[in-house]
Coordinates of C-alpha atoms and ligand atoms in Angstrom, one line a residue:
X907 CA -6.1 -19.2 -4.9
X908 CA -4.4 -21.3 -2.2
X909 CA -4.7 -19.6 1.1
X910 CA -3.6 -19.8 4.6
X911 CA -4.8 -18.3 7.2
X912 CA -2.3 -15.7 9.6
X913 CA -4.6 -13.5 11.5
X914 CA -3.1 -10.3 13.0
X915 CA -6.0 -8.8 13.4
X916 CA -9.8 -10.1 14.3
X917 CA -11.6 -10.5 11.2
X918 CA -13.9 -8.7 13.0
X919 CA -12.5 -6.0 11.9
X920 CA -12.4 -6.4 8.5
X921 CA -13.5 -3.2 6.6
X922 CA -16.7 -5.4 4.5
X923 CA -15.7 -5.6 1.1
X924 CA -18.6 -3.8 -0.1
X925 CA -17.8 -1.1 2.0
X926 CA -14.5 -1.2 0.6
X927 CA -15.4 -1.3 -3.2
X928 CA -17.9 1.9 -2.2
X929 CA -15.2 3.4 -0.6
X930 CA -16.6 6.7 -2.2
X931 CA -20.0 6.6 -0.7
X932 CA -19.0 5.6 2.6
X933 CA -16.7 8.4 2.7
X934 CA -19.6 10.7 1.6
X935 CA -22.2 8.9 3.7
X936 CA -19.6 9.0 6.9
X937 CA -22.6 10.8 8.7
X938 CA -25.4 8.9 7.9
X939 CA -23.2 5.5 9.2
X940 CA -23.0 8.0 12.9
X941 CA -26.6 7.8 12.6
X942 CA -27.1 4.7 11.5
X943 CA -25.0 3.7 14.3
X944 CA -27.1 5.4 16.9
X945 CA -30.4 3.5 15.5
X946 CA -28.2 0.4 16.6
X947 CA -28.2 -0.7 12.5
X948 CA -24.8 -2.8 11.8
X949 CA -22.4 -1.3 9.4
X950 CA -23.2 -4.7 7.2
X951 CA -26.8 -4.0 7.4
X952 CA -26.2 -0.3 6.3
X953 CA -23.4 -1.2 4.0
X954 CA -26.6 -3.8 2.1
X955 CA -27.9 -1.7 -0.7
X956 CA -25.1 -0.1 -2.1
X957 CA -23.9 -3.7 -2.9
X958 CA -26.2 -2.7 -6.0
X959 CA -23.8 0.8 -7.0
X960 CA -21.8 -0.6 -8.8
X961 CA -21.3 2.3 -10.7
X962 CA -19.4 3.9 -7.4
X963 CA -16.7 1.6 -7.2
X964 CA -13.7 2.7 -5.3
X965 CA -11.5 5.5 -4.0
X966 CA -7.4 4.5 -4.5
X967 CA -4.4 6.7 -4.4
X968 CA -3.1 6.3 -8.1
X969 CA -1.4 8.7 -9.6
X970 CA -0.5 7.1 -12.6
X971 CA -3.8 6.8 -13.3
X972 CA -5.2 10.2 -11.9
X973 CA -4.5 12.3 -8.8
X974 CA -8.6 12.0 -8.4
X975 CA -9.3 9.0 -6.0
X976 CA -12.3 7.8 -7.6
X977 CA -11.0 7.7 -11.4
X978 CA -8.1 4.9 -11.1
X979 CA -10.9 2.2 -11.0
X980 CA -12.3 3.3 -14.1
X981 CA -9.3 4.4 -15.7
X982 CA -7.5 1.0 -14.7
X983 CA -10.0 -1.1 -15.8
X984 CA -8.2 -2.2 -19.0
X985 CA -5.0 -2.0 -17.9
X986 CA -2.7 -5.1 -19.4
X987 CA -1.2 -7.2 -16.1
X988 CA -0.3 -10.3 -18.3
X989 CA 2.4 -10.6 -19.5
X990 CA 4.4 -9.0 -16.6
X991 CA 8.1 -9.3 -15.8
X992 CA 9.9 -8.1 -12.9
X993 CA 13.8 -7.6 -13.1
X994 CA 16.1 -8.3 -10.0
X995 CA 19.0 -6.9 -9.9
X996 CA 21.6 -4.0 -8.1
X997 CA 23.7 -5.8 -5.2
X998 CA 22.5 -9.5 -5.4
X999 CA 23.8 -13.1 -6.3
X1000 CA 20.8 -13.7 -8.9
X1001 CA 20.0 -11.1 -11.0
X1002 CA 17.2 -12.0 -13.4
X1003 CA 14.3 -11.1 -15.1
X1004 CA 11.1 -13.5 -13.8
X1005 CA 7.9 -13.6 -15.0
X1006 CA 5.2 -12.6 -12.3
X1007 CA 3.7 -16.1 -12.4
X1008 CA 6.6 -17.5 -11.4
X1009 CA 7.1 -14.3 -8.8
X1010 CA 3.5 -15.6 -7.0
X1011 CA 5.3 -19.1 -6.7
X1012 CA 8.3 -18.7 -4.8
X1013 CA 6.2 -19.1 -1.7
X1014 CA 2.8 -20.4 -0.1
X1015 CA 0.4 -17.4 -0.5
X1016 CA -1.6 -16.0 2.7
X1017 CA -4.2 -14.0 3.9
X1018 CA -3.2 -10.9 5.9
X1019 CA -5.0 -8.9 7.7
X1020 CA -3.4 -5.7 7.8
X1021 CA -4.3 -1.6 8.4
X1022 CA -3.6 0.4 6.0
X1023 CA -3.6 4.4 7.1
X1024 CA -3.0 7.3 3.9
X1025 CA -1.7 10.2 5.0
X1026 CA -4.8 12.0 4.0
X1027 CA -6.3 10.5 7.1
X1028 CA -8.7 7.4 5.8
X1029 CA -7.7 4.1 7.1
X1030 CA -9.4 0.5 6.3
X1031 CA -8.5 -3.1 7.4
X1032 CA -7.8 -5.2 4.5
X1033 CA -7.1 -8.9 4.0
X1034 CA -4.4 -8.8 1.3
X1035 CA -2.9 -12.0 -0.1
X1036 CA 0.7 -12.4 -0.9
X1037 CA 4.0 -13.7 1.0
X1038 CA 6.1 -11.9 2.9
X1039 CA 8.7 -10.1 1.0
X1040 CA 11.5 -11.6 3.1
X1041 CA 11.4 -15.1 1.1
X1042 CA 11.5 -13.3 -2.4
X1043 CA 14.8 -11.1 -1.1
X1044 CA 16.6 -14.4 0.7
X1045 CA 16.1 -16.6 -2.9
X1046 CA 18.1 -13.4 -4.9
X1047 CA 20.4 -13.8 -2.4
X1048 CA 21.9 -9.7 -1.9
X1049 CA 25.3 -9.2 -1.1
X1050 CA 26.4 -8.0 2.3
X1051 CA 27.0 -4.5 0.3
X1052 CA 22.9 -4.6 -0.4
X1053 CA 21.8 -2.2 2.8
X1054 CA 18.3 -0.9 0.9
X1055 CA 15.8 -2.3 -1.2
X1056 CA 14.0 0.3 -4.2
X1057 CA 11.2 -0.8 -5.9
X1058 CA 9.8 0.9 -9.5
X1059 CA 6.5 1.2 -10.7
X1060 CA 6.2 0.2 -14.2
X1061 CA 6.6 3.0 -16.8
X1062 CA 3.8 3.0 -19.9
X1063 CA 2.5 6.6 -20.2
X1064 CA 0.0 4.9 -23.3
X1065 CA -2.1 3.1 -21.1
X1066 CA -1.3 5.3 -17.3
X1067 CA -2.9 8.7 -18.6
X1068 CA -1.4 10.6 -15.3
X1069 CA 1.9 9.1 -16.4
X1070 CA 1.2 11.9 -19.6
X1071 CA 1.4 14.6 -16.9
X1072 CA 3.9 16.3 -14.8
X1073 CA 2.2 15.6 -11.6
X1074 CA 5.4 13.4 -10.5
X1075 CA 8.4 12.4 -11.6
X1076 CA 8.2 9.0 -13.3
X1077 CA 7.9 6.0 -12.9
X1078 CA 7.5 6.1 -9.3
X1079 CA 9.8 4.9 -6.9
X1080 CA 10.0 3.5 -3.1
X1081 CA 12.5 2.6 -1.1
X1082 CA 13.3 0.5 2.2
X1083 CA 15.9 -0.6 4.3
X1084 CA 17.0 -4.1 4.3
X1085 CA 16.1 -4.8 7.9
X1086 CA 12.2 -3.5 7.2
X1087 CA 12.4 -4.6 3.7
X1088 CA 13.4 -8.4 5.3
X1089 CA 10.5 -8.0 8.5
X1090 CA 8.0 -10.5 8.0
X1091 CA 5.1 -8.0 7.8
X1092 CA 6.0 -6.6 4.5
X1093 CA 4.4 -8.4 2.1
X1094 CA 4.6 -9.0 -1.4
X1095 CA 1.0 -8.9 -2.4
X1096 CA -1.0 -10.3 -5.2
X1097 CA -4.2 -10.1 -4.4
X1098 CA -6.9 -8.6 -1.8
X1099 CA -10.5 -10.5 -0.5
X1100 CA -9.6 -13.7 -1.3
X1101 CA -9.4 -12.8 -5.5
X1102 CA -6.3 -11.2 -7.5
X1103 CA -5.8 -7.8 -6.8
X1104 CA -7.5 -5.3 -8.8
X1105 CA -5.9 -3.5 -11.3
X1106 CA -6.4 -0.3 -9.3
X1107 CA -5.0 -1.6 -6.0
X1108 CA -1.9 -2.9 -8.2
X1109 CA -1.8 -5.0 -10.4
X1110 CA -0.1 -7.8 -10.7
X1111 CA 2.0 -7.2 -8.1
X1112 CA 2.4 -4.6 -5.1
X1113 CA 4.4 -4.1 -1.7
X1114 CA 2.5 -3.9 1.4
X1115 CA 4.2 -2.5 4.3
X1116 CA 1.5 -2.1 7.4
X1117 CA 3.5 0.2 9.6
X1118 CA 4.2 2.9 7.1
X1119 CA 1.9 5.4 5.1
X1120 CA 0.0 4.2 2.4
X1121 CA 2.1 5.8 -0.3
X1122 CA 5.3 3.5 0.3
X1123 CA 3.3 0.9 -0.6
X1124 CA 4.4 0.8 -4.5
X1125 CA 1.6 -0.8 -7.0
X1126 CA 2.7 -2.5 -10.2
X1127 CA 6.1 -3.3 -9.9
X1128 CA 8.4 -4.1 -12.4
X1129 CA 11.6 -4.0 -10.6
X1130 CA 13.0 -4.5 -6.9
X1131 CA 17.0 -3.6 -6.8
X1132 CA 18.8 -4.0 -4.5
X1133 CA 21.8 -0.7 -3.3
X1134 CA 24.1 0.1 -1.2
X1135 CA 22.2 4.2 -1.2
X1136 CA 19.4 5.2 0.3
X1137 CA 16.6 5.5 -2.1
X1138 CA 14.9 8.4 -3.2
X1139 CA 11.3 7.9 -2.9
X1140 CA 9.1 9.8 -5.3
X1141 CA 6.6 11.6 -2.7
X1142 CA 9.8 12.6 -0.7
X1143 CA 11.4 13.9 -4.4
X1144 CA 8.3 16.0 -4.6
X1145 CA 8.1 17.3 -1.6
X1146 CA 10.7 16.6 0.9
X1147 CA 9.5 19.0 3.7
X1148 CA 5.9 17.0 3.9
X1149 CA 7.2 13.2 2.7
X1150 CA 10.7 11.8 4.1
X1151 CA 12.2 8.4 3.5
X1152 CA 10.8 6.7 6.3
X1153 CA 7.1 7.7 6.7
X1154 CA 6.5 5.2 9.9
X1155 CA 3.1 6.1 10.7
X1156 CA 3.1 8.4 13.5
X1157 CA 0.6 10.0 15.6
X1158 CA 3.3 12.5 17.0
X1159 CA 4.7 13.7 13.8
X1160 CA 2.5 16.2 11.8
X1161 CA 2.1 16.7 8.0
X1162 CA 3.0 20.3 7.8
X1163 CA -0.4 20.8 6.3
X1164 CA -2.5 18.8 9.0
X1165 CA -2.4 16.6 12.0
X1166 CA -1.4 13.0 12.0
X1167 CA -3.0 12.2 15.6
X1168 CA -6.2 10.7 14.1
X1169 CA -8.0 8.8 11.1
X1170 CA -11.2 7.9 10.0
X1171 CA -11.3 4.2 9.7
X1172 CA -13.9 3.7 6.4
X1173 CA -17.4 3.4 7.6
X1174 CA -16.8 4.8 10.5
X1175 CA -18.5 8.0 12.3
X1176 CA -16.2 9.2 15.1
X1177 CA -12.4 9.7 13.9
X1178 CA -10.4 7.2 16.1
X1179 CA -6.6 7.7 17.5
X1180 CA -3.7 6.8 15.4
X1181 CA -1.3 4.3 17.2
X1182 CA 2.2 4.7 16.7
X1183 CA 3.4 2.3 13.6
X1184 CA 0.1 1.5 12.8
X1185 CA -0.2 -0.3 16.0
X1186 CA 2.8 -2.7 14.8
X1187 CA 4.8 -2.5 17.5
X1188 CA 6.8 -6.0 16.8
X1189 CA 8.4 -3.5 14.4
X1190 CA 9.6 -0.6 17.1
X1191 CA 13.1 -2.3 17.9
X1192 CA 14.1 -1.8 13.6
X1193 CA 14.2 1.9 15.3
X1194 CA 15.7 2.1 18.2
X1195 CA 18.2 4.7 19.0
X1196 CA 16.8 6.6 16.0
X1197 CA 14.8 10.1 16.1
X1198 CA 11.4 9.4 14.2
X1199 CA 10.8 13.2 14.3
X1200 CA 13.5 13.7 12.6
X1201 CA 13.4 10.7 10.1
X1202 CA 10.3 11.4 9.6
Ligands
LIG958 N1 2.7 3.3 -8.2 C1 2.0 3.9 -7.3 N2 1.9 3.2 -6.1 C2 1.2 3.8 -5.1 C3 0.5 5.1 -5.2 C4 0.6 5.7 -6.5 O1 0.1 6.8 -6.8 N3 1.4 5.0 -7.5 N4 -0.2 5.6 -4.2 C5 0.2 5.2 -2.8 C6 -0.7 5.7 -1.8 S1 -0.6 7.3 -1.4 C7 -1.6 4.9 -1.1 S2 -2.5 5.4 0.2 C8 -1.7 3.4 -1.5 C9 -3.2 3.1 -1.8 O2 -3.4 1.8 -2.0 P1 -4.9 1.2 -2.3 O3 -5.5 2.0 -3.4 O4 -4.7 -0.2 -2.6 O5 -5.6 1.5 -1.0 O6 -1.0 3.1 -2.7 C10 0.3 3.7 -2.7 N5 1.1 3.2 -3.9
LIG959 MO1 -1.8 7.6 0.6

């Protein structure tokens, strides 16, 4: 995979990839890392043997899959990404149906270095490859009337077991504005550590949108339209007192079920604070003059 380097973030920072793929364990093991931490061990050093489990293999949001976090990997594993087509269409000049090939061609792929924060509360660095979704929506060419951007998750209940269940209302779907949808940082992603994404990350072919919670980050898309409405995103379908369209990460807004002031980034002992947007700040001025408490 061709890749070009743009680094937001020191690599430094990178949550290891084994520490990743054992997401489980390290969320279990969150204590012995403190300790580890105290006996001046690196989190590499501790992260070493469960290189070797890989049996415990990840922890993903995936409800099509399951609502358990660490069943998608296993229950993904199989899951048919070729082929894949993605339709274009709503409020735009070139409505068509591509291929996902030629979807990872329209641009020069990079590696980005991103946070990712869930509402739950975990957080991880991760250096996803893709473009940024700005150079996909200018070759469709929207109309002026285009003001929002919705993107669906593929629908195929025989192979996406949750999909069987009434857990959601499927497929799922995510929405943003133009302006956000056109911000450089959103990414159209294809592929995490340096390899194709894993099916359980999203496979072929996900969103990536740093500032905002994990879930409007949609995995396996099949169609990006563009509309002149407002989406209505699945989570905030579900449950619009907890989820609302925007979902900006933000320290002073509370779940009604918890606190949103902190996170536990993976491997980590001691919870750190959460920085308003994700600590994206280029992004602030796509929200002036708006309340964030109330567009929550
Ligand atoms: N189609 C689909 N996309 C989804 C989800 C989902 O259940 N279905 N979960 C979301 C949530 S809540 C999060 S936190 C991220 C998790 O992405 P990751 O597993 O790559 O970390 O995916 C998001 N995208
Ligand atoms: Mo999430």
């Amino acid at each position: 995979m061709l890749i070009k380097k743009a680094v937001d973030i020191p690599s430094s920072e990178i949550t290891p990839k084994n520490v990743y793929l054992n997401r489980r364990k390290f969320l279990a093991g969150t204590i012995i890392s403190g300790a580890a931490a105290v006996a001046g061990m690196s989190l590499r050093e501790l992260a070493e043997p469960t290189n070797v489990l890989k049996d415990v293999s990840n922890y993903n949001n995936y409800y099509e899959f399951s609502t358990d976090k660490y069943e998608p990997a296993k229950l993904a594993k199989d899951f048919k990404t070729q082929p894949w087509s993605v339709t274009i269409d709503g409020q735009v000049k070139k409505k068509q149906v591509l291929d996902v090939d030629t979807v990872m061609k329209m641009a020069t792929p990079e590696e980005r270095i991103y946070r990712h924060r869930c509402v739950e509360g975990w957080s991880i660095v991760v250096p996803w490859v893709g473009f940024s979704l700005s150079e996909l929506i200018k070759k469709a060419e929207p109309l002026p009337k285009a003001t929002f951007v919705e993107f669906t998750t593929v629908l195929d209940p025989n192979h996406m077991p949750g999909q069987r269940t009434g857990v959601l209302d499927w497929p799922y779907v995510e929405g943003l504005r133009m302006d956000e949808a056109m911000h450089p940082l959103a990414l159209l992603c294809f592929g995490m550590y340096g390899e194709t994404l894993p099916n359980q990350d999203g496979a072929p072919l996900r969103i990536v949108v740093p500032w905002k919670y994990g879930f409007k980050s949609a995995k396996a898309i099949v169609r990006i339209h563009f509309t002149d409405k407002q989406p209505v995103n699945t989570w905030n379908k579900s449950a619009p007192n907890e989820y609302g369209f925007y979902s900006n990460v933000n320290p002073n807004v509370d779940h009604p079920r918890w606190s949103q002031a902190k996170e536990r980034r993976l491997g980590e002992f001691f919870k750190r604070p959460t920085l308003m947007f994700n600590g994206y700040d280029q992004v602030a001025s796509l929200y002036s003059g708006m309340d964030l408490k109330k567009n929550f």
